[in-house]
């Protein structure tokens, strides 16, 4: 168990395309454990491997309702037509907030730590997290797709930061 360094802002690693995990090794499992610890410590809802400098298709997500979700080689296989608009932030972009439009419900197919394929469907925050974290695996950060990035004044007005 270890807390990993989260890459930030303009770090070029955040813009790379991650490779598939072909073989799940003890190192993969250690990485999953460390990513969960790092996400918990940072108070985030999700973390993708490139954010800790590992260019592999691995994601961890945890909302209050979902419990810990580990995704290896995840793919979005279904999205709802109805959308949700709301705040989005990222542990790699501290002090920034944006408004994004994401599908209300998203289904992901992935492998678990035993290499078994499974499907998981999430709505609201979990759906947003699936989109956000899977984008990280292709070097996409939420400001790339945001409808609007909040100004400092807007962040203070909306209570996201202290004035
Ligand atoms: Ni992020």
PDB file of C-alpha atoms and ligand atoms in Angstrom:
ATOM      1  CA  UNK A   1       0.000   0.000   0.000  1.00  0.00           C
ATOM      2  CA  UNK A   2       1.394   3.326  -1.029  1.00  0.00           C
ATOM      3  CA  UNK A   3       0.270   6.824  -1.866  1.00  0.00           C
ATOM      4  CA  UNK A   4       1.337   7.670  -5.408  1.00  0.00           C
ATOM      5  CA  UNK A   5       2.202  11.076  -6.813  1.00  0.00           C
ATOM      6  CA  UNK A   6      -0.639  12.511  -8.920  1.00  0.00           C
ATOM      7  CA  UNK A   7       0.566  14.213 -12.097  1.00  0.00           C
ATOM      8  CA  UNK A   8      -0.857  17.668 -12.611  1.00  0.00           C
ATOM      9  CA  UNK A   9      -1.744  20.350 -15.106  1.00  0.00           C
ATOM     10  CA  UNK A  10       0.404  20.354 -18.230  1.00  0.00           C
ATOM     11  CA  UNK A  11       2.277  17.112 -17.525  1.00  0.00           C
ATOM     12  CA  UNK A  12       2.627  15.504 -20.994  1.00  0.00           C
ATOM     13  CA  UNK A  13       1.975  12.009 -19.597  1.00  0.00           C
ATOM     14  CA  UNK A  14      -1.665  13.051 -19.076  1.00  0.00           C
ATOM     15  CA  UNK A  15      -1.991  13.453 -22.851  1.00  0.00           C
ATOM     16  CA  UNK A  16      -0.725  10.011 -23.862  1.00  0.00           C
ATOM     17  CA  UNK A  17      -2.842   7.078 -25.072  1.00  0.00           C
ATOM     18  CA  UNK A  18      -2.666   4.174 -22.638  1.00  0.00           C
ATOM     19  CA  UNK A  19      -1.990   0.598 -23.690  1.00  0.00           C
ATOM     20  CA  UNK A  20      -4.186  -2.373 -22.905  1.00  0.00           C
ATOM     21  CA  UNK A  21      -3.304  -4.630 -19.995  1.00  0.00           C
ATOM     22  CA  UNK A  22      -2.479  -7.941 -21.659  1.00  0.00           C
ATOM     23  CA  UNK A  23      -1.553  -9.830 -18.518  1.00  0.00           C
ATOM     24  CA  UNK A  24      -2.635  -9.143 -14.964  1.00  0.00           C
ATOM     25  CA  UNK A  25       0.452  -9.549 -12.788  1.00  0.00           C
ATOM     26  CA  UNK A  26       1.125  -8.991  -9.066  1.00  0.00           C
ATOM     27  CA  UNK A  27       2.324  -5.524 -10.093  1.00  0.00           C
ATOM     28  CA  UNK A  28      -1.089  -4.812 -11.623  1.00  0.00           C
ATOM     29  CA  UNK A  29      -2.768  -5.742  -8.342  1.00  0.00           C
ATOM     30  CA  UNK A  30      -0.366  -3.587  -6.330  1.00  0.00           C
ATOM     31  CA  UNK A  31      -1.078  -0.706  -8.697  1.00  0.00           C
ATOM     32  CA  UNK A  32      -4.849  -1.137  -8.201  1.00  0.00           C
ATOM     33  CA  UNK A  33      -4.377  -1.100  -4.404  1.00  0.00           C
ATOM     34  CA  UNK A  34      -2.102   1.936  -4.528  1.00  0.00           C
ATOM     35  CA  UNK A  35      -4.441   3.794  -6.885  1.00  0.00           C
ATOM     36  CA  UNK A  36      -7.372   3.207  -4.498  1.00  0.00           C
ATOM     37  CA  UNK A  37      -5.288   4.454  -1.547  1.00  0.00           C
ATOM     38  CA  UNK A  38      -4.185   7.482  -3.534  1.00  0.00           C
ATOM     39  CA  UNK A  39      -7.762   8.289  -4.616  1.00  0.00           C
ATOM     40  CA  UNK A  40      -9.023   7.995  -1.033  1.00  0.00           C
ATOM     41  CA  UNK A  41      -6.230  10.182   0.329  1.00  0.00           C
ATOM     42  CA  UNK A  42      -6.871  12.829  -2.318  1.00  0.00           C
ATOM     43  CA  UNK A  43     -10.631  12.727  -1.732  1.00  0.00           C
ATOM     44  CA  UNK A  44     -11.448  11.990  -5.370  1.00  0.00           C
ATOM     45  CA  UNK A  45     -14.230   9.954  -6.962  1.00  0.00           C
ATOM     46  CA  UNK A  46     -11.930   8.344  -9.518  1.00  0.00           C
ATOM     47  CA  UNK A  47      -8.353   7.935 -10.637  1.00  0.00           C
ATOM     48  CA  UNK A  48      -6.857   6.685 -13.893  1.00  0.00           C
ATOM     49  CA  UNK A  49      -3.431   5.051 -14.196  1.00  0.00           C
ATOM     50  CA  UNK A  50      -1.914   7.806 -16.396  1.00  0.00           C
ATOM     51  CA  UNK A  51      -2.570  10.255 -13.548  1.00  0.00           C
ATOM     52  CA  UNK A  52       0.047   8.347 -11.549  1.00  0.00           C
ATOM     53  CA  UNK A  53       2.383   8.016 -14.525  1.00  0.00           C
ATOM     54  CA  UNK A  54       1.391   4.516 -15.667  1.00  0.00           C
ATOM     55  CA  UNK A  55       0.275   4.358 -19.303  1.00  0.00           C
ATOM     56  CA  UNK A  56      -2.033   1.365 -18.919  1.00  0.00           C
ATOM     57  CA  UNK A  57      -5.813   1.078 -19.269  1.00  0.00           C
ATOM     58  CA  UNK A  58      -6.618   0.864 -15.558  1.00  0.00           C
ATOM     59  CA  UNK A  59      -9.140   2.945 -13.569  1.00  0.00           C
ATOM     60  CA  UNK A  60     -10.483   2.999 -10.019  1.00  0.00           C
ATOM     61  CA  UNK A  61     -13.741   4.732  -9.095  1.00  0.00           C
ATOM     62  CA  UNK A  62     -15.602   5.032  -5.819  1.00  0.00           C
ATOM     63  CA  UNK A  63     -18.729   7.009  -5.069  1.00  0.00           C
ATOM     64  CA  UNK A  64     -20.577   6.943  -1.759  1.00  0.00           C
ATOM     65  CA  UNK A  65     -23.064   4.523  -3.260  1.00  0.00           C
ATOM     66  CA  UNK A  66     -20.923   2.399  -5.571  1.00  0.00           C
ATOM     67  CA  UNK A  67     -18.154   1.112  -3.317  1.00  0.00           C
ATOM     68  CA  UNK A  68     -14.744   0.564  -4.902  1.00  0.00           C
ATOM     69  CA  UNK A  69     -14.869  -0.258  -8.614  1.00  0.00           C
ATOM     70  CA  UNK A  70     -11.723  -1.534 -10.339  1.00  0.00           C
ATOM     71  CA  UNK A  71     -11.709  -1.427 -14.140  1.00  0.00           C
ATOM     72  CA  UNK A  72      -9.068  -3.052 -16.334  1.00  0.00           C
ATOM     73  CA  UNK A  73      -9.308  -2.421 -20.105  1.00  0.00           C
ATOM     74  CA  UNK A  74     -12.683  -0.672 -19.702  1.00  0.00           C
ATOM     75  CA  UNK A  75     -14.861   0.267 -22.661  1.00  0.00           C
ATOM     76  CA  UNK A  76     -18.119   2.195 -22.753  1.00  0.00           C
ATOM     77  CA  UNK A  77     -20.640  -0.064 -24.466  1.00  0.00           C
ATOM     78  CA  UNK A  78     -23.853   1.877 -23.912  1.00  0.00           C
ATOM     79  CA  UNK A  79     -24.897   5.432 -23.084  1.00  0.00           C
ATOM     80  CA  UNK A  80     -28.334   6.909 -22.470  1.00  0.00           C
ATOM     81  CA  UNK A  81     -29.727   9.583 -24.747  1.00  0.00           C
ATOM     82  CA  UNK A  82     -30.636  11.731 -21.778  1.00  0.00           C
ATOM     83  CA  UNK A  83     -27.808  13.905 -20.547  1.00  0.00           C
ATOM     84  CA  UNK A  84     -26.771  15.520 -17.267  1.00  0.00           C
ATOM     85  CA  UNK A  85     -25.163  18.916 -16.988  1.00  0.00           C
ATOM     86  CA  UNK A  86     -23.130  19.720 -13.902  1.00  0.00           C
ATOM     87  CA  UNK A  87     -19.849  20.464 -12.225  1.00  0.00           C
ATOM     88  CA  UNK A  88     -16.774  18.455 -13.075  1.00  0.00           C
ATOM     89  CA  UNK A  89     -13.285  18.592 -11.605  1.00  0.00           C
ATOM     90  CA  UNK A  90     -10.133  16.477 -11.720  1.00  0.00           C
ATOM     91  CA  UNK A  91      -7.410  15.604  -9.208  1.00  0.00           C
ATOM     92  CA  UNK A  92      -4.862  16.464 -11.911  1.00  0.00           C
ATOM     93  CA  UNK A  93      -6.325  19.951 -12.384  1.00  0.00           C
ATOM     94  CA  UNK A  94      -6.557  21.354  -8.858  1.00  0.00           C
ATOM     95  CA  UNK A  95      -8.410  24.624  -8.421  1.00  0.00           C
ATOM     96  CA  UNK A  96     -10.320  24.258 -11.675  1.00  0.00           C
ATOM     97  CA  UNK A  97     -13.993  23.453 -12.207  1.00  0.00           C
ATOM     98  CA  UNK A  98     -16.066  23.182 -15.332  1.00  0.00           C
ATOM     99  CA  UNK A  99     -19.591  22.439 -16.445  1.00  0.00           C
ATOM    100  CA  UNK A 100     -19.888  19.345 -18.593  1.00  0.00           C
ATOM    101  CA  UNK A 101     -22.681  17.513 -20.344  1.00  0.00           C
ATOM    102  CA  UNK A 102     -22.431  13.735 -19.868  1.00  0.00           C
ATOM    103  CA  UNK A 103     -24.863  10.872 -20.460  1.00  0.00           C
ATOM    104  CA  UNK A 104     -27.168  10.270 -17.484  1.00  0.00           C
ATOM    105  CA  UNK A 105     -26.502   6.514 -17.614  1.00  0.00           C
ATOM    106  CA  UNK A 106     -23.431   4.676 -18.880  1.00  0.00           C
ATOM    107  CA  UNK A 107     -22.622   0.960 -19.161  1.00  0.00           C
ATOM    108  CA  UNK A 108     -18.993  -0.162 -19.099  1.00  0.00           C
ATOM    109  CA  UNK A 109     -17.488  -3.537 -19.946  1.00  0.00           C
ATOM    110  CA  UNK A 110     -14.155  -4.248 -18.285  1.00  0.00           C
ATOM    111  CA  UNK A 111     -12.036  -6.929 -16.634  1.00  0.00           C
ATOM    112  CA  UNK A 112     -11.720  -7.341 -12.890  1.00  0.00           C
ATOM    113  CA  UNK A 113      -8.498  -8.166 -11.037  1.00  0.00           C
ATOM    114  CA  UNK A 114      -8.985 -11.854 -11.847  1.00  0.00           C
ATOM    115  CA  UNK A 115      -9.171 -11.024 -15.548  1.00  0.00           C
ATOM    116  CA  UNK A 116     -12.880 -11.851 -15.725  1.00  0.00           C
ATOM    117  CA  UNK A 117     -15.042  -9.673 -17.958  1.00  0.00           C
ATOM    118  CA  UNK A 118     -18.029  -7.945 -16.370  1.00  0.00           C
ATOM    119  CA  UNK A 119     -20.468  -5.169 -17.170  1.00  0.00           C
ATOM    120  CA  UNK A 120     -21.467  -2.365 -14.851  1.00  0.00           C
ATOM    121  CA  UNK A 121     -24.081   0.350 -15.320  1.00  0.00           C
ATOM    122  CA  UNK A 122     -24.017   3.642 -13.459  1.00  0.00           C
ATOM    123  CA  UNK A 123     -26.125   6.781 -13.422  1.00  0.00           C
ATOM    124  CA  UNK A 124     -25.563  10.384 -12.374  1.00  0.00           C
ATOM    125  CA  UNK A 125     -22.185  10.792 -10.616  1.00  0.00           C
ATOM    126  CA  UNK A 126     -21.057   7.253 -11.439  1.00  0.00           C
ATOM    127  CA  UNK A 127     -21.898   7.704 -15.142  1.00  0.00           C
ATOM    128  CA  UNK A 128     -19.977  10.967 -15.146  1.00  0.00           C
ATOM    129  CA  UNK A 129     -17.007   9.272 -13.468  1.00  0.00           C
ATOM    130  CA  UNK A 130     -16.994   6.464 -16.063  1.00  0.00           C
ATOM    131  CA  UNK A 131     -16.813   9.042 -18.873  1.00  0.00           C
ATOM    132  CA  UNK A 132     -14.218  11.209 -17.133  1.00  0.00           C
ATOM    133  CA  UNK A 133     -11.877   8.391 -16.092  1.00  0.00           C
ATOM    134  CA  UNK A 134     -12.080   6.481 -19.379  1.00  0.00           C
ATOM    135  CA  UNK A 135     -11.288   9.705 -21.249  1.00  0.00           C
ATOM    136  CA  UNK A 136      -8.051   9.884 -19.220  1.00  0.00           C
ATOM    137  CA  UNK A 137      -6.945   6.608 -20.859  1.00  0.00           C
ATOM    138  CA  UNK A 138      -7.013   8.365 -24.229  1.00  0.00           C
ATOM    139  CA  UNK A 139      -5.289  11.526 -23.039  1.00  0.00           C
ATOM    140  CA  UNK A 140      -8.515  13.519 -22.856  1.00  0.00           C
ATOM    141  CA  UNK A 141      -9.062  15.894 -19.940  1.00  0.00           C
ATOM    142  CA  UNK A 142     -12.506  17.268 -19.073  1.00  0.00           C
ATOM    143  CA  UNK A 143     -11.730  20.888 -20.108  1.00  0.00           C
ATOM    144  CA  UNK A 144     -11.425  19.464 -23.661  1.00  0.00           C
ATOM    145  CA  UNK A 145     -15.120  18.568 -23.588  1.00  0.00           C
ATOM    146  CA  UNK A 146     -16.495  21.061 -21.037  1.00  0.00           C
ATOM    147  CA  UNK A 147     -19.321  23.380 -22.009  1.00  0.00           C
ATOM    148  CA  UNK A 148     -17.799  26.075 -19.834  1.00  0.00           C
ATOM    149  CA  UNK A 149     -14.826  26.457 -17.491  1.00  0.00           C
ATOM    150  CA  UNK A 150     -15.716  28.404 -14.383  1.00  0.00           C
ATOM    151  CA  UNK A 151     -13.988  31.691 -13.665  1.00  0.00           C
ATOM    152  CA  UNK A 152     -12.642  32.337 -10.183  1.00  0.00           C
ATOM    153  CA  UNK A 153     -15.603  34.632  -9.509  1.00  0.00           C
ATOM    154  CA  UNK A 154     -18.048  31.917 -10.552  1.00  0.00           C
ATOM    155  CA  UNK A 155     -16.294  29.349  -8.338  1.00  0.00           C
ATOM    156  CA  UNK A 156     -16.614  31.677  -5.339  1.00  0.00           C
ATOM    157  CA  UNK A 157     -20.242  32.483  -6.205  1.00  0.00           C
ATOM    158  CA  UNK A 158     -21.112  28.773  -6.488  1.00  0.00           C
ATOM    159  CA  UNK A 159     -19.339  27.975  -3.199  1.00  0.00           C
ATOM    160  CA  UNK A 160     -16.741  25.705  -4.829  1.00  0.00           C
ATOM    161  CA  UNK A 161     -13.827  27.672  -3.369  1.00  0.00           C
ATOM    162  CA  UNK A 162     -13.454  30.240  -0.615  1.00  0.00           C
ATOM    163  CA  UNK A 163     -13.147  33.839  -1.694  1.00  0.00           C
TER     164      UNK A 163
HETATM  165 NI1  LIG B   1      -9.492  13.347 -13.788  1.00  0.00          NI
END
